[in-house]
Short mmCIF file of C-alpha atoms and ligand atoms in Angstrom, two decimals:
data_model
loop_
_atom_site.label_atom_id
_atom_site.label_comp_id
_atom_site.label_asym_id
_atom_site.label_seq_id
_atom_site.Cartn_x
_atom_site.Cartn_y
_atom_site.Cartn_z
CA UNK A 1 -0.47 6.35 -21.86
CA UNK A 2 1.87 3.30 -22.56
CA UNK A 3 4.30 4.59 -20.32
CA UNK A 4 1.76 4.82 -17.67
CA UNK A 5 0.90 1.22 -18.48
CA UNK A 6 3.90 -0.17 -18.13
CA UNK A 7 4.31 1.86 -15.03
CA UNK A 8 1.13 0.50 -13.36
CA UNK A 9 2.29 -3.18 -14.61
CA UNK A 10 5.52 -2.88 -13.07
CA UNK A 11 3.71 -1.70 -9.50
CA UNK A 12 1.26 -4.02 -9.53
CA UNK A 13 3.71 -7.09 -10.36
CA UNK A 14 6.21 -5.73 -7.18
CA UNK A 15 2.73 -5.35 -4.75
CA UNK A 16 1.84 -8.99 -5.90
CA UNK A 17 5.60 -10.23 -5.56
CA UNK A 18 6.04 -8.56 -2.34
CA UNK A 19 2.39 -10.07 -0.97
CA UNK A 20 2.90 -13.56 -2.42
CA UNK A 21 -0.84 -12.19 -4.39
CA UNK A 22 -0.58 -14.33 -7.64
CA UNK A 23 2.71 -16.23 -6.94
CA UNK A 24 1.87 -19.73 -6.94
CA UNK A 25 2.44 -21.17 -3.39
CA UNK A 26 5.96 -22.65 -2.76
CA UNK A 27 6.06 -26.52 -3.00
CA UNK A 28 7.55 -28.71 0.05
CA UNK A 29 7.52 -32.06 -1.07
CA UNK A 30 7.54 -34.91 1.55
CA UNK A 31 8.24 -38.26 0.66
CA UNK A 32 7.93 -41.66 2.57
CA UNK A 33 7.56 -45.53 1.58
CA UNK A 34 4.90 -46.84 3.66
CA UNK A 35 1.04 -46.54 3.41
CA UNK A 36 -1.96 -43.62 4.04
CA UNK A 37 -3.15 -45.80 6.92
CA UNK A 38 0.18 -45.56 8.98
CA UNK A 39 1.64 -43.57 11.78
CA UNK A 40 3.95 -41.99 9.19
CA UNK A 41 1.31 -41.88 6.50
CA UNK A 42 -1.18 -40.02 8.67
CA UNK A 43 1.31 -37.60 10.70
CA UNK A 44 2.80 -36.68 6.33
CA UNK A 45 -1.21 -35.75 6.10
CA UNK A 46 -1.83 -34.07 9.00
CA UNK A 47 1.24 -31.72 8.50
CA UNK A 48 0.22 -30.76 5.24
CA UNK A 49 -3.03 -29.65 6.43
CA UNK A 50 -1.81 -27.81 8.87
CA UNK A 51 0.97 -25.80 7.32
CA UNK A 52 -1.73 -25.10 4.44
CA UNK A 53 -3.94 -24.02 7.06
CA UNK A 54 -1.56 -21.88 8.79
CA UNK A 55 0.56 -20.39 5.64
CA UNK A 56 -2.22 -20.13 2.95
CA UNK A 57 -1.54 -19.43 -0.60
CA UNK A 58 2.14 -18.99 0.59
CA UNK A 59 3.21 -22.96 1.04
CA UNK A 60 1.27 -26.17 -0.55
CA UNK A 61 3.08 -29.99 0.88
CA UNK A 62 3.25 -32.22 -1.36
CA UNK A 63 3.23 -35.78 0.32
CA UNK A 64 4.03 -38.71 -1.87
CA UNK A 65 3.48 -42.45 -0.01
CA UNK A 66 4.67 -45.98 -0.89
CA UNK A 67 7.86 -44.94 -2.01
CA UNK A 68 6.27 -43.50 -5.06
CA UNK A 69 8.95 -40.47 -5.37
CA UNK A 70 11.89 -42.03 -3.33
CA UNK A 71 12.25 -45.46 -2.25
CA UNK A 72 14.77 -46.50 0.88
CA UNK A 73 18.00 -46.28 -1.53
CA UNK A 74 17.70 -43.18 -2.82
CA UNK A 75 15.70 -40.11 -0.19
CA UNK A 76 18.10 -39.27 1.85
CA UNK A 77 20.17 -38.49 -1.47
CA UNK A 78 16.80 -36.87 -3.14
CA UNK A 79 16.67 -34.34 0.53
CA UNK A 80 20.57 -33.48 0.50
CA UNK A 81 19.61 -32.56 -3.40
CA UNK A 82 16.64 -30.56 -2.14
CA UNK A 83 14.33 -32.76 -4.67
CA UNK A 84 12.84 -33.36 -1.34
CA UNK A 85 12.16 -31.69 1.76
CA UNK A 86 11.03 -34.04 4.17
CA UNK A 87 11.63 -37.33 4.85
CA UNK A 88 10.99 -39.94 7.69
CA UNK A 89 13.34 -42.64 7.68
CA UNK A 90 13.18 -45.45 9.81
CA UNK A 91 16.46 -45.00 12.80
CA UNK A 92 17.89 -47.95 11.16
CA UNK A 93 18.06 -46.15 7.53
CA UNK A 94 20.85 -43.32 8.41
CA UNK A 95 23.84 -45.60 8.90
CA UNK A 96 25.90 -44.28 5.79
CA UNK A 97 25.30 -40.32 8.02
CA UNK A 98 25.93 -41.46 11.51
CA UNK A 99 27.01 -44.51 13.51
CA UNK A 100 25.36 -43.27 16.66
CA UNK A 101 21.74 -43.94 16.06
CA UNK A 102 22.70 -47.70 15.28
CA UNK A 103 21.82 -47.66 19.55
CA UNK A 104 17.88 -48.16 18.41
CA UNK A 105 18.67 -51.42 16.49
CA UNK A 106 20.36 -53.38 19.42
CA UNK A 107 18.17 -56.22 20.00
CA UNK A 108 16.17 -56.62 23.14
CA UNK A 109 17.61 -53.15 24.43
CA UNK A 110 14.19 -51.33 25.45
CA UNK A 111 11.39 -52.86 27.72
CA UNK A 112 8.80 -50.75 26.10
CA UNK A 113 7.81 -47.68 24.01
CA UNK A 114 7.70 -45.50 27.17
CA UNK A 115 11.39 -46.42 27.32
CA UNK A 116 11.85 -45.41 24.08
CA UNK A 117 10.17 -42.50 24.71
CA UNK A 118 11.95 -41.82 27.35
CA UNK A 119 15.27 -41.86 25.73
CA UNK A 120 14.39 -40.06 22.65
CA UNK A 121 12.75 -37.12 24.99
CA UNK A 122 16.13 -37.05 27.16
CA UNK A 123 19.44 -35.38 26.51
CA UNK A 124 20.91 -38.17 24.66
CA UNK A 125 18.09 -38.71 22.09
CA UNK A 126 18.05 -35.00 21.91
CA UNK A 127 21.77 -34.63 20.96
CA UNK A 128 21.39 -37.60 18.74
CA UNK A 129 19.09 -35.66 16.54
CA UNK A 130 21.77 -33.05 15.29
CA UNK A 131 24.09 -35.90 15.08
CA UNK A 132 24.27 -35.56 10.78
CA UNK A 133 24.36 -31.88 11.02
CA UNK A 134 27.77 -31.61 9.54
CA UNK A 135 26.21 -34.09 6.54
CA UNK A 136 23.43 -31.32 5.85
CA UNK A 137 21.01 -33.49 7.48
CA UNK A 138 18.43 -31.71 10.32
CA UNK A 139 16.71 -33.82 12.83
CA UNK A 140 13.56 -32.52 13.42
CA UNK A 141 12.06 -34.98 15.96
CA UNK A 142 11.49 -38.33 16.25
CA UNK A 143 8.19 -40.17 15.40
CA UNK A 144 7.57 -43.60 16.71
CA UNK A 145 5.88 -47.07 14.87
CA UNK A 146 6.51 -49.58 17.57
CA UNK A 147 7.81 -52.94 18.60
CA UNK A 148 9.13 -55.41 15.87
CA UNK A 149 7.60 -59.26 15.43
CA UNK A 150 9.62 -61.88 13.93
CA UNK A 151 7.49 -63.27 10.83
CA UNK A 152 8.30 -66.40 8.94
CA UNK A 153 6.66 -69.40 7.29
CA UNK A 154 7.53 -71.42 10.45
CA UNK A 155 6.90 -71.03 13.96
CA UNK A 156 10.05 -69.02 15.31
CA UNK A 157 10.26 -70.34 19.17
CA UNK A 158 13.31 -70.75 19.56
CA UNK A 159 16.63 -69.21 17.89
CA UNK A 160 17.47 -72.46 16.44
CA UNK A 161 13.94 -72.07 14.36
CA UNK A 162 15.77 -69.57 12.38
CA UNK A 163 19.00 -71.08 11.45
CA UNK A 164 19.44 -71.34 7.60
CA UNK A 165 16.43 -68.70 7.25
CA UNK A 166 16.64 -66.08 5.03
CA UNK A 167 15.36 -62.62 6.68
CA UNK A 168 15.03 -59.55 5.28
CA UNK A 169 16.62 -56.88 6.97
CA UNK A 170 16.20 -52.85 6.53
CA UNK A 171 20.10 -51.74 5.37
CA UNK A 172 21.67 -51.50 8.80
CA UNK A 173 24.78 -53.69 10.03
CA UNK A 174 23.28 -54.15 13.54
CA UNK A 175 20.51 -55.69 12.78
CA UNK A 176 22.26 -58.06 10.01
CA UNK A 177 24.56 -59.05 13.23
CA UNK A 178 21.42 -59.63 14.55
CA UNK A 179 20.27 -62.60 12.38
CA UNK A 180 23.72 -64.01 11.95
CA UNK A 181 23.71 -64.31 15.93
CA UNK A 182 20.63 -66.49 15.62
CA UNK A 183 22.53 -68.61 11.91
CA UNK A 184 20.07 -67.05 9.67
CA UNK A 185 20.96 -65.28 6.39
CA UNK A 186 20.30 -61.33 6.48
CA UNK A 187 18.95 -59.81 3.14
CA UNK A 188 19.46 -56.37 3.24
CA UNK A 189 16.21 -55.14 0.73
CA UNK A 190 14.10 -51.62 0.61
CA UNK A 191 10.91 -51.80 2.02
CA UNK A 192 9.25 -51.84 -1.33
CA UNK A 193 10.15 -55.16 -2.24
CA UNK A 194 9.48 -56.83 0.94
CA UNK A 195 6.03 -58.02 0.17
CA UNK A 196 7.21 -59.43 -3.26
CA UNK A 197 10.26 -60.90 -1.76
CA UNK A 198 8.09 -62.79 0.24
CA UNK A 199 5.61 -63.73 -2.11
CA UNK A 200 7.83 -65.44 -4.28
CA UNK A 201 9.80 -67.38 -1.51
CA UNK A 202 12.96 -65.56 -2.39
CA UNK A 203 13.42 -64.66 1.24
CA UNK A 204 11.57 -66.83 4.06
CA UNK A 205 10.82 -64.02 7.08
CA UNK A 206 11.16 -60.34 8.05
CA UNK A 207 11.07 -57.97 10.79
CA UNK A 208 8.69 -55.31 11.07
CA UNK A 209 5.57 -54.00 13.59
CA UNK A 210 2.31 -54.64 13.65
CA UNK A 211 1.04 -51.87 11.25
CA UNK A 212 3.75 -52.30 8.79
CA UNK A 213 3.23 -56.14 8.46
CA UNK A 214 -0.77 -55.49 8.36
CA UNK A 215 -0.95 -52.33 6.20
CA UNK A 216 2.04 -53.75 3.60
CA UNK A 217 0.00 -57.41 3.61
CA UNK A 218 3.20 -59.29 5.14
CA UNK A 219 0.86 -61.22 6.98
CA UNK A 220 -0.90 -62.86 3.66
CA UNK A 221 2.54 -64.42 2.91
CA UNK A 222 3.90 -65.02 6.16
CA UNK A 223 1.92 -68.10 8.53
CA UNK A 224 3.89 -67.74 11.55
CA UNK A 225 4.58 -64.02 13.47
CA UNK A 226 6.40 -64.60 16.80
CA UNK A 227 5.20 -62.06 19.34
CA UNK A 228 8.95 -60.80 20.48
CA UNK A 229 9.26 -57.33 20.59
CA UNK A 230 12.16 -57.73 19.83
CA UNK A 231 13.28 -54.32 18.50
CA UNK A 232 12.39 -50.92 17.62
CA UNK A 233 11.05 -49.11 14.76
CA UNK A 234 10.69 -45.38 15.34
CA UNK A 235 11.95 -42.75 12.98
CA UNK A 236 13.73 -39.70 12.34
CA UNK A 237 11.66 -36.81 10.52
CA UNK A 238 14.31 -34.93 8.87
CA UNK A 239 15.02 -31.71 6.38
CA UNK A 240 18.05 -30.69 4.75
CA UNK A 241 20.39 -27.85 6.23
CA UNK A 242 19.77 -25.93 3.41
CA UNK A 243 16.08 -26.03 2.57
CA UNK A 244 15.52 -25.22 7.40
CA UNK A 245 17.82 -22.38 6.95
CA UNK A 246 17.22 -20.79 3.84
CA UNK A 247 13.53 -20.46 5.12
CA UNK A 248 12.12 -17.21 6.48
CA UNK A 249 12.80 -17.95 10.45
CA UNK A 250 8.87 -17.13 11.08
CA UNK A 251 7.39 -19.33 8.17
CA UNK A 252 10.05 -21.80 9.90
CA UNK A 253 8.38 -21.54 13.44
CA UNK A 254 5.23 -21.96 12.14
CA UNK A 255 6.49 -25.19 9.79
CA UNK A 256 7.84 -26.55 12.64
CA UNK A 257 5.20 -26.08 15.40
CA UNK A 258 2.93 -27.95 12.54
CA UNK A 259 5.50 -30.49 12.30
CA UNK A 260 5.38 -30.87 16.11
CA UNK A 261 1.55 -31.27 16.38
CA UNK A 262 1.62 -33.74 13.55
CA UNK A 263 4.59 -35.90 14.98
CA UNK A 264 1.98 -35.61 18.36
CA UNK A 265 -1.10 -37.10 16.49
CA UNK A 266 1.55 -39.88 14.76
CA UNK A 267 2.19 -40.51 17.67
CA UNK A 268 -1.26 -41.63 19.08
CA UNK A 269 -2.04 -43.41 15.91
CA UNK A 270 0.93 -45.74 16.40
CA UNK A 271 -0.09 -46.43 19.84
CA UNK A 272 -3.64 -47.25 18.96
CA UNK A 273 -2.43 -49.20 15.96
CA UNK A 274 -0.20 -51.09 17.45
CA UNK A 275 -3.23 -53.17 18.65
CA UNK A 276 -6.12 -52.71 16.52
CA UNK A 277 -3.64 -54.11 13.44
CA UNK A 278 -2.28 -56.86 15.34
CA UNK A 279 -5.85 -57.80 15.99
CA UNK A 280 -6.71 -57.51 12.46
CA UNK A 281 -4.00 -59.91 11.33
CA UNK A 282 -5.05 -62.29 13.94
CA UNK A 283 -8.80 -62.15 13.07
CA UNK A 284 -8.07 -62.52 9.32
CA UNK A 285 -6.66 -65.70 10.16
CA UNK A 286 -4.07 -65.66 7.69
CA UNK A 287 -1.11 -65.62 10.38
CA UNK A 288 -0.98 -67.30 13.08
CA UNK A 289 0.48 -66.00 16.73
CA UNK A 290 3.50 -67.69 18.30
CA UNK A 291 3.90 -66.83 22.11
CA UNK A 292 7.12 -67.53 23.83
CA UNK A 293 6.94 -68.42 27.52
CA UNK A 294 9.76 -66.33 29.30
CA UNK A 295 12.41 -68.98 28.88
CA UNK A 296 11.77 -69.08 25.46
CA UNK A 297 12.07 -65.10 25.10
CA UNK A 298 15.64 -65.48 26.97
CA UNK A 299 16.93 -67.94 24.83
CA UNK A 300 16.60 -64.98 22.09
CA UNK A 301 17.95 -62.54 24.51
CA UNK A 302 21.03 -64.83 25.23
CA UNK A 303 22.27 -64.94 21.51
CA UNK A 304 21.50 -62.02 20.25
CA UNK A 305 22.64 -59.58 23.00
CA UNK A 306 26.28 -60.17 22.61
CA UNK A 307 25.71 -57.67 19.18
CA UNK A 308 25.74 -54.54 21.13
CA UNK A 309 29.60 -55.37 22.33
CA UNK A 310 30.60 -54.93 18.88
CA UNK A 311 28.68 -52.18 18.14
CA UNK A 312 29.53 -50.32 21.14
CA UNK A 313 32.43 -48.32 19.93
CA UNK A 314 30.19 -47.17 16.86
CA UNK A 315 27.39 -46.06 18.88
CA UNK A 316 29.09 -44.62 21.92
CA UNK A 317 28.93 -46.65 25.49
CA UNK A 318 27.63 -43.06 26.52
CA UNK A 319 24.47 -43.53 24.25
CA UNK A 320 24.32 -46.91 24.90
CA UNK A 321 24.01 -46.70 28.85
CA UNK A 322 21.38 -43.49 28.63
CA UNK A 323 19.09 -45.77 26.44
CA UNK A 324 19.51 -48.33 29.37
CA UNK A 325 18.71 -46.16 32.12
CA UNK A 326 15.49 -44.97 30.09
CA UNK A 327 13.92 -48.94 31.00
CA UNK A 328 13.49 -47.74 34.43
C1 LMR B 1 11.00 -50.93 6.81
O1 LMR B 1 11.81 -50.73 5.89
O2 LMR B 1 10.66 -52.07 7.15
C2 LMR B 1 10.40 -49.77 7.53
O3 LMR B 1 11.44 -48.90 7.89
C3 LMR B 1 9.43 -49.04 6.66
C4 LMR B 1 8.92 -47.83 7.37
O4 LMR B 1 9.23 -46.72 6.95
O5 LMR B 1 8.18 -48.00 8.34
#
């Protein structure tokens, strides 16, 4: 009878292996700095309830906000270690992988998000995405945030308003040549210690969009936010090489069709927030707008522009010219 025991045992425990019955479900952690109540924030939700939905009992996501796993210096490290699975870097975070996708940090170089769109849909945003595939790193699409603002404790009209200012910058070269066009001092800080940064006067202004500088408070410590849309701050929703292929290829279709749908509904929440938390800064009172006239939004144009000639053997002219064309 013992021997049919253990028989039965070792049945049952292949049936339950083989049918994923009492294995606990497989843990894909994703990890981002910013808050619930962001484009990011919302799309890390969304996929986790659908890839629970879809892959019950078989896969649980694990999403961990505010940099409360990984910070800016360290998750790109944390997914090539597989202590991570999925991260969303801003475009301007991937320097140290690839020079190419420096292109979405040249100053005044879309019109609008359809541009940006526009490029990132075509073939050279599409190429760009397997462009740290030899690093390990997978692009799996690109979700957007918006437009940047200027923000600082002064009224930034014109580029002179800025000399001798200290600006925090996210760590990418182009858009520290970006401030130094303009004689302002470029800190190069992770998003977590922005808000402190700021607080305490160690740095006078920053760079960000209208949900970031809303849902991070920027705008409690900041008087002045210059309406420039200047730049862009989309990212890059990313695995590692090994984690995408060491996946089943049909739990992987269905992970990334969930991924899709949730980059989709990101999507929409950055357009509609784009607005709504501008207009909550401005009612709150605690900012104030600063409009430039078109001459005023030229004079910006004029010094900072001459950045992309240096940068243009990094990036590519190729890259460069198809994220021109995607204006008209
Ligand atoms: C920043 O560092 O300012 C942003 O990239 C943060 C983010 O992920 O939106």
């Amino acid at each position: 009878p013992l021997k049919t025991l253990v028989k039965m045992l070792a049945v049952a425990s292949v049936f339950a292996t083989s049918f994923n019955v009492f294995a606990e479900p497989i843990e894909i952690k994703f990890s981002h700095v910013v808050a619930e109540n962001t484009p990011k924030g919302q799309m890390a939700l969304k996929f986790k309830e659908l890839v629970e939905q879809r892959l019950p009992g078989e896969y649980k996501v694990s999403v961990f906000p505010n940099s409360q796993l990984f910070g800016d210096n360290n998750e790109l490290a944390a997914l090539l270690l597989n202590d991570v699975q999925f991260v969303a870097p801003s475009l301007s975070k991937f320097e140290r992988y690839t020079k190419r996708l420096q292109v979405f940090d040249l100053p005044f170089l879309f019109n609008d998000m359809d541009a940006v769109n526009r490029f990132q849909q075509g073939e050279a945003g599409q190429t760009l995405l397997n462009s740290m595939t030899r690093k390990g790193i997978v692009g799996l699409g690109y979700l957007h945030n918006g437009l940047k603002q200027f923000s600082a404790n002064t009224p930034l009209k014109n580029p002179a308003d800025a000399k001798g200012l200290k600006f925090r910058v996210m760590a990418s070269d182009v858009l520290a040549a970006q401030f130094d066009a303009v004689g302002a001092i470029p800190v190069k800080k992770p998003f977590s210690e922005v808000f402190t940064l700021l607080q305490t006067r160690a740095i006078d202004g920053q760079e960000n969009t209208w949900s970031n500088t809303y849902s991070q408070k920027f705008y409690e410590v900041q008087s002045q936010i210059t309406e420039s849309n200047h730049g862009v701050l989309d990212y890059m929703v990313v695995t590692s090489d090994t984690f995408w292929k060491g996946l089943p290829a049909d739990k992987r279709k269905i992970i990334k069709e969930a991924l899709d749908e949730s980059i989709a509904l990101g999507n929409k929440i950055a357009a509609e927030k784009d607005n709504q938390d501008k207009q909550l800064i401005l009612d709150s009172k605690r900012s104030q707008l600063v409009t430039l006239t078109p001459a005023e939004r030229q004079k910006w144009v004029d010094v900072m522009k001459p950045v992309w000639a240096k940068f243009e053997e990094q990036i590519g002219k190729d890259v460069i010219d198809a994220a021109v064309a995607a204006n008209k």
